[in-house]
Amino acid sequence: MLFDKFQSMVDFRAELAERGVKPFGAVTEEIYSATEGRVEGRDVILAGTNNYLGLSYDPRCIAASQAAAQRWGTGTTGSRVANGSFSEHQALEADIADFYGVDHAIVFSTGYAATSGMCATLAGPGDVILLDGDSHASIYAGVRLSGAEIIRFKHNNPDDLAKRLRRLGERAADALIIVEGIYSMLGDVAPLQEIAAAKREFGGYLFVDEAHSMGVLGETGRGAAQAAGIEDDVDFVAGTFSKSLGGIGGFCVSPHAELQAIRFCINAYIFTASSAPSVIASTREALRIIRAEPQLRQRLWDNANRLYSGLAGLGLRVGPSASPVVAVVLEDRERTLACWQALLEAGVYVNMVVPPASPSTYCLLRNSVSAAHTPEQIETMIAAYAALQDAGLLPAPGQA
Amino acid sequence: MTQYQEYLGFICNVLESYNKKQVTLTESTDLVADIGLTSLEVMESIERIEDHFDISIPLNILPDVNTVGELARKVHELTQ
């Protein structure tokens, strides 16, 4: 039967419905601020949004969006290669290229389209792609479409990457190496200095997805490559407008002039409508704010450090280092479900992640921190986890 | 012992550590249907085989590999 392969998902959804738990697709009924809303009938602190700088609700971004809708209408109704390239799209490409200090940029309609589209197109049959094993689903989707030989290296392991580059011999010079800046599940940062060193030794082109690190890391917010001081080794940076920039869309920038020709070979760019002008306008404004207000990044990191140290201090198993993504690791799916629901009832919305979306066999309660969170909200989140320990849903200090 | 037999023997050794059902491993043993390997266990097994033979096994070949023998033949091809 065509539908047999979906039976396990049908069963899982039925189980969740019977238990009255809705971790996937929980409906946000109201947004009160960048960090507060009503989800599934409960007023909650939003701690699972990727709204790292809180700009989704910034009045300047909202005003820019409203003005653009008034001027340009609600949508472009067409592809960038047909009628969907408005001057606003080109202006955002110029802005994002200038932000990264390179000459070439492409704006996509989603972050998924940016990474999957670039990964599907840059390498082709006869080429080799080396990708980090914990890469995002959009990267895996893209490389599978590419027709290139796909080699996975161990997550955040530059020695394994170097070993695999060495095995390629002369082919390494044209290999495409794909990594992320911050990995979305555990919030761990790629060891980019060592990865860049491997590239320098063996050759290849380096592609860095800064979806979770743009606006978050680096002296001016350009991401993990800037923070690591290896931007000159990077050939392509991809990213999204739907996290620190609070909108939706994606981009790729590069110092290589060929990017302008590659643009016309990317199906995810050609065969979809371009972003609504209102989204482009809010993104441009958010990018301007990121450049003008570095204190947002400082506030984000203050909050991230506060949450990470608070949860680690409870003895919970968290990611390897403080990051705007603070994930609590649990082995048991049942317990994870119960914790997620208890957090929601306590007024804290977080993301729940279970295999195969998690990097291994474990489950995650994934918290994302915002510069817009108040210290009090962070303390409320920590207290909600402590209450889970008191209720016996999470291991008490010393038992994790 | 031929090279193929050497590959087969090492692969069987690797897979034994995941062989919870204690099935007898032969060339025709199915990695998922018989041994019950999860996708994560498949990747762990592949990494151990890669390190031992100093090769990289492209992900592209995995859809064509269902049995122990098919995996051994792919490793054999990649080492030639």
Coordinates of C-alpha atoms in Angstrom, one line a residue:
Chain A
M1 CA 0.0 0.0 0.0
L2 CA 1.2 3.5 -0.8
F3 CA 0.5 4.7 2.7
D4 CA 2.0 1.8 4.7
K5 CA 5.3 3.6 5.2
F6 CA 3.4 6.4 7.1
Q7 CA 1.8 4.0 9.6
S8 CA 4.4 4.6 12.4
M9 CA 3.7 8.3 12.1
V10 CA 0.0 7.8 12.1
D11 CA 0.4 5.7 15.3
F12 CA 2.6 8.3 16.9
R13 CA 0.2 11.1 16.2
A14 CA -2.7 9.0 17.5
E15 CA -0.7 8.4 20.7
L16 CA 0.0 12.1 21.2
A17 CA -3.6 13.0 20.5
E18 CA -4.8 10.4 23.1
R19 CA -2.5 11.9 25.7
G20 CA -3.5 15.5 24.8
V21 CA 0.1 16.5 24.1
K22 CA 0.9 18.5 21.0
P23 CA 4.7 19.1 20.8
F24 CA 4.7 19.2 17.0
G25 CA 2.6 21.9 15.4
A26 CA 1.5 23.6 18.6
V27 CA -0.6 26.6 17.6
T28 CA 0.4 30.1 18.6
E29 CA -2.9 31.9 19.0
E30 CA -1.5 35.3 20.1
I31 CA 1.9 37.1 20.1
Y32 CA 2.3 39.6 22.8
S33 CA 6.0 40.4 22.3
A34 CA 9.1 38.8 20.9
T35 CA 9.2 36.6 24.0
E36 CA 5.6 36.1 25.1
G37 CA 2.5 34.7 23.5
R38 CA -0.4 32.3 23.9
V39 CA 0.3 28.8 22.7
E40 CA -2.4 26.1 22.8
G41 CA -4.5 28.2 25.1
R42 CA -1.7 29.1 27.6
D43 CA 0.2 32.3 28.1
V44 CA 3.8 31.3 27.8
I45 CA 7.4 32.6 27.6
L46 CA 8.5 31.8 24.1
A47 CA 11.7 29.8 24.5
G48 CA 11.6 27.8 21.3
T49 CA 11.5 30.4 18.5
N50 CA 15.1 31.0 17.1
N51 CA 14.2 34.7 17.5
Y52 CA 17.7 35.3 18.7
L53 CA 17.7 39.1 18.6
G54 CA 14.0 39.6 19.2
L55 CA 13.6 41.5 15.9
S56 CA 10.4 39.8 14.7
Y57 CA 8.5 42.2 16.9
D58 CA 10.7 45.3 16.5
P59 CA 8.5 48.3 15.7
R60 CA 11.0 49.6 13.1
C61 CA 10.9 46.3 11.2
I62 CA 7.1 46.2 11.4
A63 CA 6.9 49.8 10.0
A64 CA 9.3 49.0 7.2
S65 CA 7.2 45.9 6.3
Q66 CA 3.9 47.9 6.4
A67 CA 5.3 50.6 4.2
A68 CA 6.6 48.1 1.6
A69 CA 3.3 46.3 1.5
Q70 CA 1.6 49.7 0.9
R71 CA 4.1 50.5 -1.9
W72 CA 4.6 47.2 -3.6
G73 CA 1.6 45.1 -2.7
T74 CA 1.4 41.8 -0.9
G75 CA 3.4 39.6 -3.2
T76 CA 5.5 39.4 -6.3
T77 CA 3.5 36.6 -7.9
G78 CA 6.6 35.4 -9.7
S79 CA 10.1 34.0 -9.8
R80 CA 13.2 36.1 -9.5
V81 CA 14.1 35.2 -13.1
A82 CA 10.7 36.3 -14.4
N83 CA 8.7 39.2 -12.9
G84 CA 9.7 38.7 -9.2
S85 CA 12.9 40.7 -9.0
F86 CA 11.9 44.0 -7.5
S87 CA 14.4 46.7 -6.7
E88 CA 14.0 45.8 -3.0
H89 CA 15.3 42.3 -3.7
Q90 CA 18.3 43.7 -5.4
A91 CA 18.8 46.2 -2.6
L92 CA 18.8 43.5 0.0
E93 CA 21.4 41.5 -2.1
A94 CA 23.6 44.6 -2.1
D95 CA 23.0 45.0 1.7
I96 CA 23.9 41.4 2.5
A97 CA 27.0 41.4 0.3
D98 CA 28.1 44.6 1.9
F99 CA 27.5 43.2 5.4
Y100 CA 29.8 40.3 4.5
G101 CA 32.3 42.4 2.7
V102 CA 32.0 40.4 -0.6
D103 CA 30.7 41.4 -4.0
H104 CA 28.1 38.7 -4.7
A105 CA 24.9 37.6 -3.0
I106 CA 21.7 35.7 -3.8
V107 CA 18.5 36.1 -1.9
F108 CA 16.2 33.1 -1.7
S109 CA 12.6 32.8 -0.6
T110 CA 13.5 30.6 2.4
G111 CA 16.6 29.4 4.3
Y112 CA 15.8 25.9 3.3
A113 CA 15.8 26.9 -0.4
A114 CA 19.2 28.7 0.1
T115 CA 21.0 25.7 1.6
S116 CA 19.3 23.0 -0.4
G117 CA 19.5 25.0 -3.6
M118 CA 23.2 25.8 -3.2
C119 CA 24.1 22.3 -2.1
A120 CA 22.2 20.8 -5.0
T121 CA 23.8 23.0 -7.6
L122 CA 27.4 23.8 -6.6
A123 CA 28.7 20.2 -7.0
G124 CA 27.5 17.8 -9.7
P125 CA 28.1 14.4 -11.1
G126 CA 31.8 13.6 -10.9
D127 CA 32.4 16.0 -8.0
V128 CA 32.8 15.2 -4.3
I129 CA 31.0 16.7 -1.4
L130 CA 32.2 16.2 2.2
L131 CA 29.6 17.1 4.7
D132 CA 29.5 17.1 8.5
G133 CA 27.4 14.1 9.7
D134 CA 25.1 16.3 11.7
S135 CA 24.2 18.7 8.9
H136 CA 20.7 20.1 8.6
A137 CA 18.0 18.2 6.6
S138 CA 18.1 21.0 4.0
I139 CA 21.8 20.2 3.3
Y140 CA 21.2 16.5 3.0
A141 CA 18.2 17.1 0.7
G142 CA 20.4 19.3 -1.5
V143 CA 23.4 17.1 -1.7
R144 CA 21.2 14.1 -2.6
L145 CA 19.9 16.1 -5.6
S146 CA 23.4 17.1 -6.7
G147 CA 24.4 13.9 -8.3
A148 CA 27.9 14.3 -6.6
E149 CA 29.6 11.7 -4.6
I150 CA 28.6 12.3 -1.0
I151 CA 31.0 11.6 1.8
R152 CA 30.0 12.2 5.4
F153 CA 32.6 13.1 8.1
K154 CA 32.2 12.8 11.8
H155 CA 30.5 15.7 13.4
N156 CA 32.8 18.6 14.3
N157 CA 35.8 16.3 13.8
P158 CA 38.4 18.1 11.6
D159 CA 40.8 15.2 11.9
D160 CA 38.2 12.9 10.2
L161 CA 37.6 15.6 7.6
A162 CA 41.4 15.8 6.9
K163 CA 41.6 12.0 6.7
R164 CA 38.9 11.9 4.1
L165 CA 40.4 14.8 2.1
R166 CA 43.7 12.9 2.1
R167 CA 42.0 9.8 0.8
L168 CA 40.6 11.8 -2.2
G169 CA 44.1 12.6 -3.4
E170 CA 44.0 15.1 -6.3
R171 CA 40.2 15.1 -6.2
A172 CA 40.3 17.0 -2.9
A173 CA 41.2 20.2 -4.8
D174 CA 37.7 20.5 -6.2
A175 CA 35.8 19.0 -3.3
L176 CA 33.0 20.9 -1.6
I177 CA 33.3 20.9 2.2
I178 CA 30.0 21.7 3.9
V179 CA 29.7 22.7 7.6
E180 CA 27.4 24.8 9.8
G181 CA 28.5 27.6 12.1
I182 CA 26.3 26.7 15.1
Y183 CA 24.5 23.4 14.9
S184 CA 20.8 23.8 15.5
M185 CA 20.1 20.9 17.9
L186 CA 22.8 21.1 20.6
G187 CA 24.0 24.6 19.8
D188 CA 27.6 23.5 19.4
V189 CA 30.0 25.6 17.3
A190 CA 32.0 24.2 14.4
P191 CA 35.8 24.1 15.0
L192 CA 36.3 26.3 11.9
Q193 CA 39.9 27.2 12.4
E194 CA 40.9 23.5 12.2
I195 CA 38.4 22.9 9.4
A196 CA 39.9 25.8 7.4
A197 CA 43.4 24.4 8.1
A198 CA 42.4 21.1 6.6
K199 CA 41.1 22.9 3.6
R200 CA 44.4 24.8 3.2
E201 CA 46.3 21.6 3.5
F202 CA 44.4 19.4 1.1
G203 CA 42.3 21.9 -1.0
G204 CA 38.6 22.2 -1.6
Y205 CA 35.9 24.8 -1.4
L206 CA 34.4 25.7 2.0
F207 CA 30.7 26.3 2.4
V208 CA 29.5 27.5 5.8
D209 CA 25.8 27.6 6.8
E210 CA 25.5 30.4 9.3
A211 CA 21.7 30.0 9.8
H212 CA 22.0 29.9 13.6
S213 CA 25.2 32.0 13.9
M214 CA 24.5 35.0 11.8
G215 CA 23.8 38.0 14.1
V216 CA 24.9 35.8 17.0
L217 CA 28.7 35.3 16.6
G218 CA 31.6 37.4 15.3
E219 CA 32.7 40.9 16.0
T220 CA 30.0 42.4 13.6
G221 CA 27.6 39.5 13.7
R222 CA 28.7 37.8 10.5
G223 CA 28.8 34.4 12.2
A224 CA 31.1 31.6 13.3
A225 CA 33.6 32.1 10.4
Q226 CA 34.2 35.7 11.5
A227 CA 34.4 34.6 15.2
A228 CA 37.1 32.1 14.2
G229 CA 39.0 34.6 12.0
I230 CA 38.9 32.4 8.9
E231 CA 36.6 34.3 6.6
D232 CA 39.3 34.4 3.9
D233 CA 39.1 30.6 3.7
V234 CA 35.3 30.6 3.2
D235 CA 34.1 30.3 -0.4
F236 CA 30.3 30.4 0.3
V237 CA 28.3 31.6 3.3
A238 CA 24.6 30.6 3.4
G239 CA 22.1 31.8 6.0
T240 CA 18.5 32.6 6.8
F241 CA 16.4 35.6 7.5
S242 CA 14.1 33.7 9.7
K243 CA 16.2 33.6 12.9
S244 CA 18.2 36.6 14.1
L245 CA 16.6 38.8 11.4
G246 CA 13.1 37.8 12.4
G247 CA 11.6 37.4 8.9
I248 CA 11.8 34.7 6.4
G249 CA 14.1 34.0 3.5
G250 CA 17.6 32.9 2.9
F251 CA 20.8 34.0 1.2
C252 CA 24.2 32.9 -0.1
V253 CA 27.2 35.2 -0.4
S254 CA 30.5 34.6 -2.0
P255 CA 33.7 36.3 -3.2
H256 CA 33.5 34.2 -6.4
A257 CA 32.0 36.2 -9.3
E258 CA 30.7 32.9 -10.7
L259 CA 27.9 33.1 -8.1
Q260 CA 26.0 35.4 -10.5
A261 CA 25.9 32.7 -13.1
I262 CA 25.3 29.9 -10.6
R263 CA 22.1 31.8 -9.6
F264 CA 20.5 30.9 -12.9
C265 CA 21.2 27.2 -12.4
I266 CA 19.5 26.8 -9.0
N267 CA 16.0 25.3 -9.3
A268 CA 15.1 26.4 -5.8
Y269 CA 15.7 29.9 -6.9
I270 CA 14.2 29.8 -10.4
F271 CA 11.1 27.7 -9.9
T272 CA 9.5 29.5 -6.9
A273 CA 8.0 32.9 -6.3
S274 CA 10.3 35.5 -4.8
S275 CA 9.8 36.8 -1.3
A276 CA 7.0 39.3 -0.6
P277 CA 8.4 42.9 -0.6
S278 CA 7.1 43.4 3.0
V279 CA 9.4 40.6 4.1
I280 CA 12.4 41.9 2.2
A281 CA 11.8 45.4 3.7
S282 CA 11.7 44.1 7.3
T283 CA 14.8 42.0 6.6
R284 CA 16.7 45.1 5.3
E285 CA 15.7 47.0 8.4
A286 CA 16.7 44.1 10.7
L287 CA 20.1 43.9 9.0
R288 CA 20.6 47.6 9.6
I289 CA 19.7 47.2 13.3
I290 CA 22.2 44.3 13.6
R291 CA 24.9 46.5 12.2
A292 CA 24.0 49.5 14.3
E293 CA 23.2 47.8 17.6
P294 CA 25.9 45.3 18.7
Q295 CA 24.6 45.5 22.2
L296 CA 21.8 43.2 21.1
R297 CA 24.4 40.4 20.6
Q298 CA 25.8 41.1 24.1
R299 CA 22.3 40.9 25.6
L300 CA 21.7 37.6 23.8
W301 CA 24.9 36.1 25.1
D302 CA 24.2 37.4 28.6
N303 CA 20.9 35.5 28.5
A304 CA 22.4 32.5 26.9
N305 CA 25.1 32.2 29.5
R306 CA 22.5 32.7 32.3
L307 CA 20.3 29.9 31.0
Y308 CA 23.1 27.6 30.2
S309 CA 24.8 28.0 33.6
G310 CA 21.4 27.8 35.3
L311 CA 20.4 24.5 33.7
A312 CA 23.9 23.1 34.0
G313 CA 23.9 24.1 37.6
L314 CA 20.7 22.0 38.1
G315 CA 22.9 19.1 37.0
L316 CA 21.0 18.6 33.8
R317 CA 22.8 17.2 30.7
V318 CA 23.2 20.2 28.3
G319 CA 25.2 20.9 25.2
P320 CA 29.0 21.2 25.2
S321 CA 29.1 24.9 25.7
A322 CA 27.0 28.0 26.3
S323 CA 25.1 29.0 23.2
P324 CA 21.8 30.7 22.2
V325 CA 20.6 27.2 21.7
V326 CA 20.5 25.4 25.0
A327 CA 19.4 21.8 24.7
V328 CA 18.6 19.5 27.6
V329 CA 19.4 15.9 26.7
L330 CA 17.1 13.1 27.8
E331 CA 17.3 9.4 26.9
D332 CA 13.7 8.5 27.3
R333 CA 11.0 9.7 24.8
E334 CA 8.1 9.2 27.3
R335 CA 9.8 11.4 29.9
T336 CA 10.7 14.0 27.3
L337 CA 7.0 14.2 26.2
A338 CA 5.9 14.6 29.9
C339 CA 8.5 17.3 30.5
W340 CA 7.5 19.2 27.4
Q341 CA 3.9 19.2 28.4
A342 CA 4.8 20.1 32.0
L343 CA 6.9 23.1 30.8
L344 CA 4.0 24.3 28.7
E345 CA 1.6 24.1 31.6
A346 CA 4.2 26.0 33.7
G347 CA 4.2 28.7 31.1
V348 CA 7.3 27.9 29.1
Y349 CA 7.2 26.9 25.4
V350 CA 10.3 25.0 24.2
N351 CA 11.0 22.7 21.2
M352 CA 10.8 19.0 21.6
V353 CA 13.1 16.9 19.4
V354 CA 13.0 13.1 19.1
P355 CA 14.9 10.8 16.8
P356 CA 15.5 10.8 13.8
A357 CA 15.5 14.7 14.0
S358 CA 17.9 14.6 16.9
P359 CA 21.6 13.8 16.1
S360 CA 21.6 10.5 17.9
T361 CA 19.3 8.2 19.8
Y362 CA 18.5 10.7 22.5
C363 CA 15.7 13.3 22.8
L364 CA 16.0 17.0 23.4
L365 CA 14.2 19.8 25.1
R366 CA 15.6 22.6 23.0
N367 CA 15.5 26.1 24.4
S368 CA 16.4 29.0 22.2
V369 CA 17.4 32.3 23.9
S370 CA 16.6 35.8 22.7
A371 CA 18.2 39.1 23.4
A372 CA 14.6 40.2 24.2
H373 CA 14.2 37.8 27.1
T374 CA 14.5 39.6 30.4
P375 CA 16.7 38.1 33.2
E376 CA 13.5 37.4 35.1
Q377 CA 12.1 35.3 32.2
I378 CA 15.4 33.3 32.1
E379 CA 15.1 32.7 35.8
T380 CA 11.5 31.6 35.3
M381 CA 12.7 29.1 32.7
I382 CA 15.3 27.7 35.0
A383 CA 12.8 27.4 37.8
A384 CA 10.4 25.5 35.5
Y385 CA 13.2 22.9 34.9
A386 CA 13.9 22.7 38.7
A387 CA 10.2 22.0 39.2
L388 CA 10.5 19.1 36.8
Q389 CA 13.2 17.7 39.0
D390 CA 11.1 18.2 42.1
A391 CA 8.3 16.3 40.3
G392 CA 10.6 13.5 39.5
L393 CA 10.4 14.0 35.7
L394 CA 14.0 15.0 35.4
P395 CA 17.0 13.6 37.3
A396 CA 17.8 15.5 40.5
P397 CA 21.3 17.2 40.8
G398 CA 24.0 14.6 40.8
Q399 CA 21.8 11.9 39.1
A400 CA 22.0 13.1 35.4
Chain B
M1 CA 41.9 -16.0 1.8
T2 CA 40.8 -13.7 -1.0
Q3 CA 40.5 -10.0 -0.4
Y4 CA 36.7 -10.3 -0.6
Q5 CA 36.7 -12.9 2.1
E6 CA 38.9 -10.7 4.3
Y7 CA 36.4 -7.8 3.9
L8 CA 33.5 -10.1 4.6
G9 CA 35.1 -11.4 7.7
F10 CA 35.8 -8.0 9.1
I11 CA 32.3 -6.7 8.3
C12 CA 30.8 -9.7 10.1
N13 CA 33.0 -8.9 13.1
V14 CA 31.8 -5.3 13.1
L15 CA 28.1 -6.3 12.7
E16 CA 28.3 -8.8 15.5
S17 CA 28.4 -6.0 18.0
Y18 CA 25.0 -4.9 16.8
N19 CA 23.6 -8.4 16.4
K20 CA 21.0 -8.2 19.2
K21 CA 18.9 -11.0 17.6
Q22 CA 22.0 -13.3 17.4
V23 CA 21.2 -14.2 13.8
T24 CA 23.8 -16.2 11.9
L25 CA 25.7 -13.7 9.7
T26 CA 26.1 -14.8 6.1
E27 CA 26.5 -13.0 2.8
S28 CA 22.8 -13.0 2.3
T29 CA 21.9 -11.6 5.8
D30 CA 19.9 -8.4 5.4
L31 CA 21.4 -5.5 7.4
V32 CA 18.0 -4.0 8.4
A33 CA 15.4 -6.8 8.0
D34 CA 17.5 -9.6 9.6
I35 CA 20.0 -7.8 12.0
G36 CA 17.6 -4.9 12.7
L37 CA 20.3 -2.2 12.3
T38 CA 19.0 1.3 13.0
S39 CA 20.1 4.1 10.6
L40 CA 22.5 5.3 13.4
E41 CA 24.0 1.8 13.7
V42 CA 24.4 1.6 10.0
M43 CA 26.4 4.8 10.1
E44 CA 28.5 3.6 13.0
S45 CA 29.3 0.4 11.3
I46 CA 30.3 2.2 8.1
E47 CA 32.6 4.5 10.1
R48 CA 34.4 1.5 11.6
I49 CA 34.8 -0.2 8.3
E50 CA 36.0 3.0 6.7
D51 CA 38.7 3.5 9.4
H52 CA 39.8 -0.1 9.2
F53 CA 40.4 -0.1 5.5
D54 CA 41.3 3.6 5.2
I55 CA 38.5 4.3 2.7
S56 CA 35.5 6.6 2.5
I57 CA 32.2 5.0 1.6
P58 CA 30.0 7.5 -0.3
L59 CA 26.4 7.8 1.0
N60 CA 25.2 7.4 -2.5
I61 CA 25.9 3.7 -2.6
L62 CA 23.9 2.9 0.6
P63 CA 20.5 2.5 -1.2
D64 CA 22.0 -0.3 -3.2
V65 CA 23.4 -2.1 -0.2
N66 CA 21.0 -4.4 1.6
T67 CA 23.0 -7.4 2.6
V68 CA 26.3 -8.2 4.2
G69 CA 27.6 -9.6 0.9
E70 CA 26.6 -6.4 -1.0
L71 CA 28.4 -4.3 1.6
A72 CA 31.6 -6.5 1.3
R73 CA 31.5 -6.2 -2.5
K74 CA 31.2 -2.4 -2.3
V75 CA 34.1 -2.2 0.1
H76 CA 36.1 -4.5 -2.3
E77 CA 35.3 -2.1 -5.2
L78 CA 36.3 0.9 -3.3
T79 CA 39.6 -0.5 -2.3
Q80 CA 40.6 -1.4 -5.9

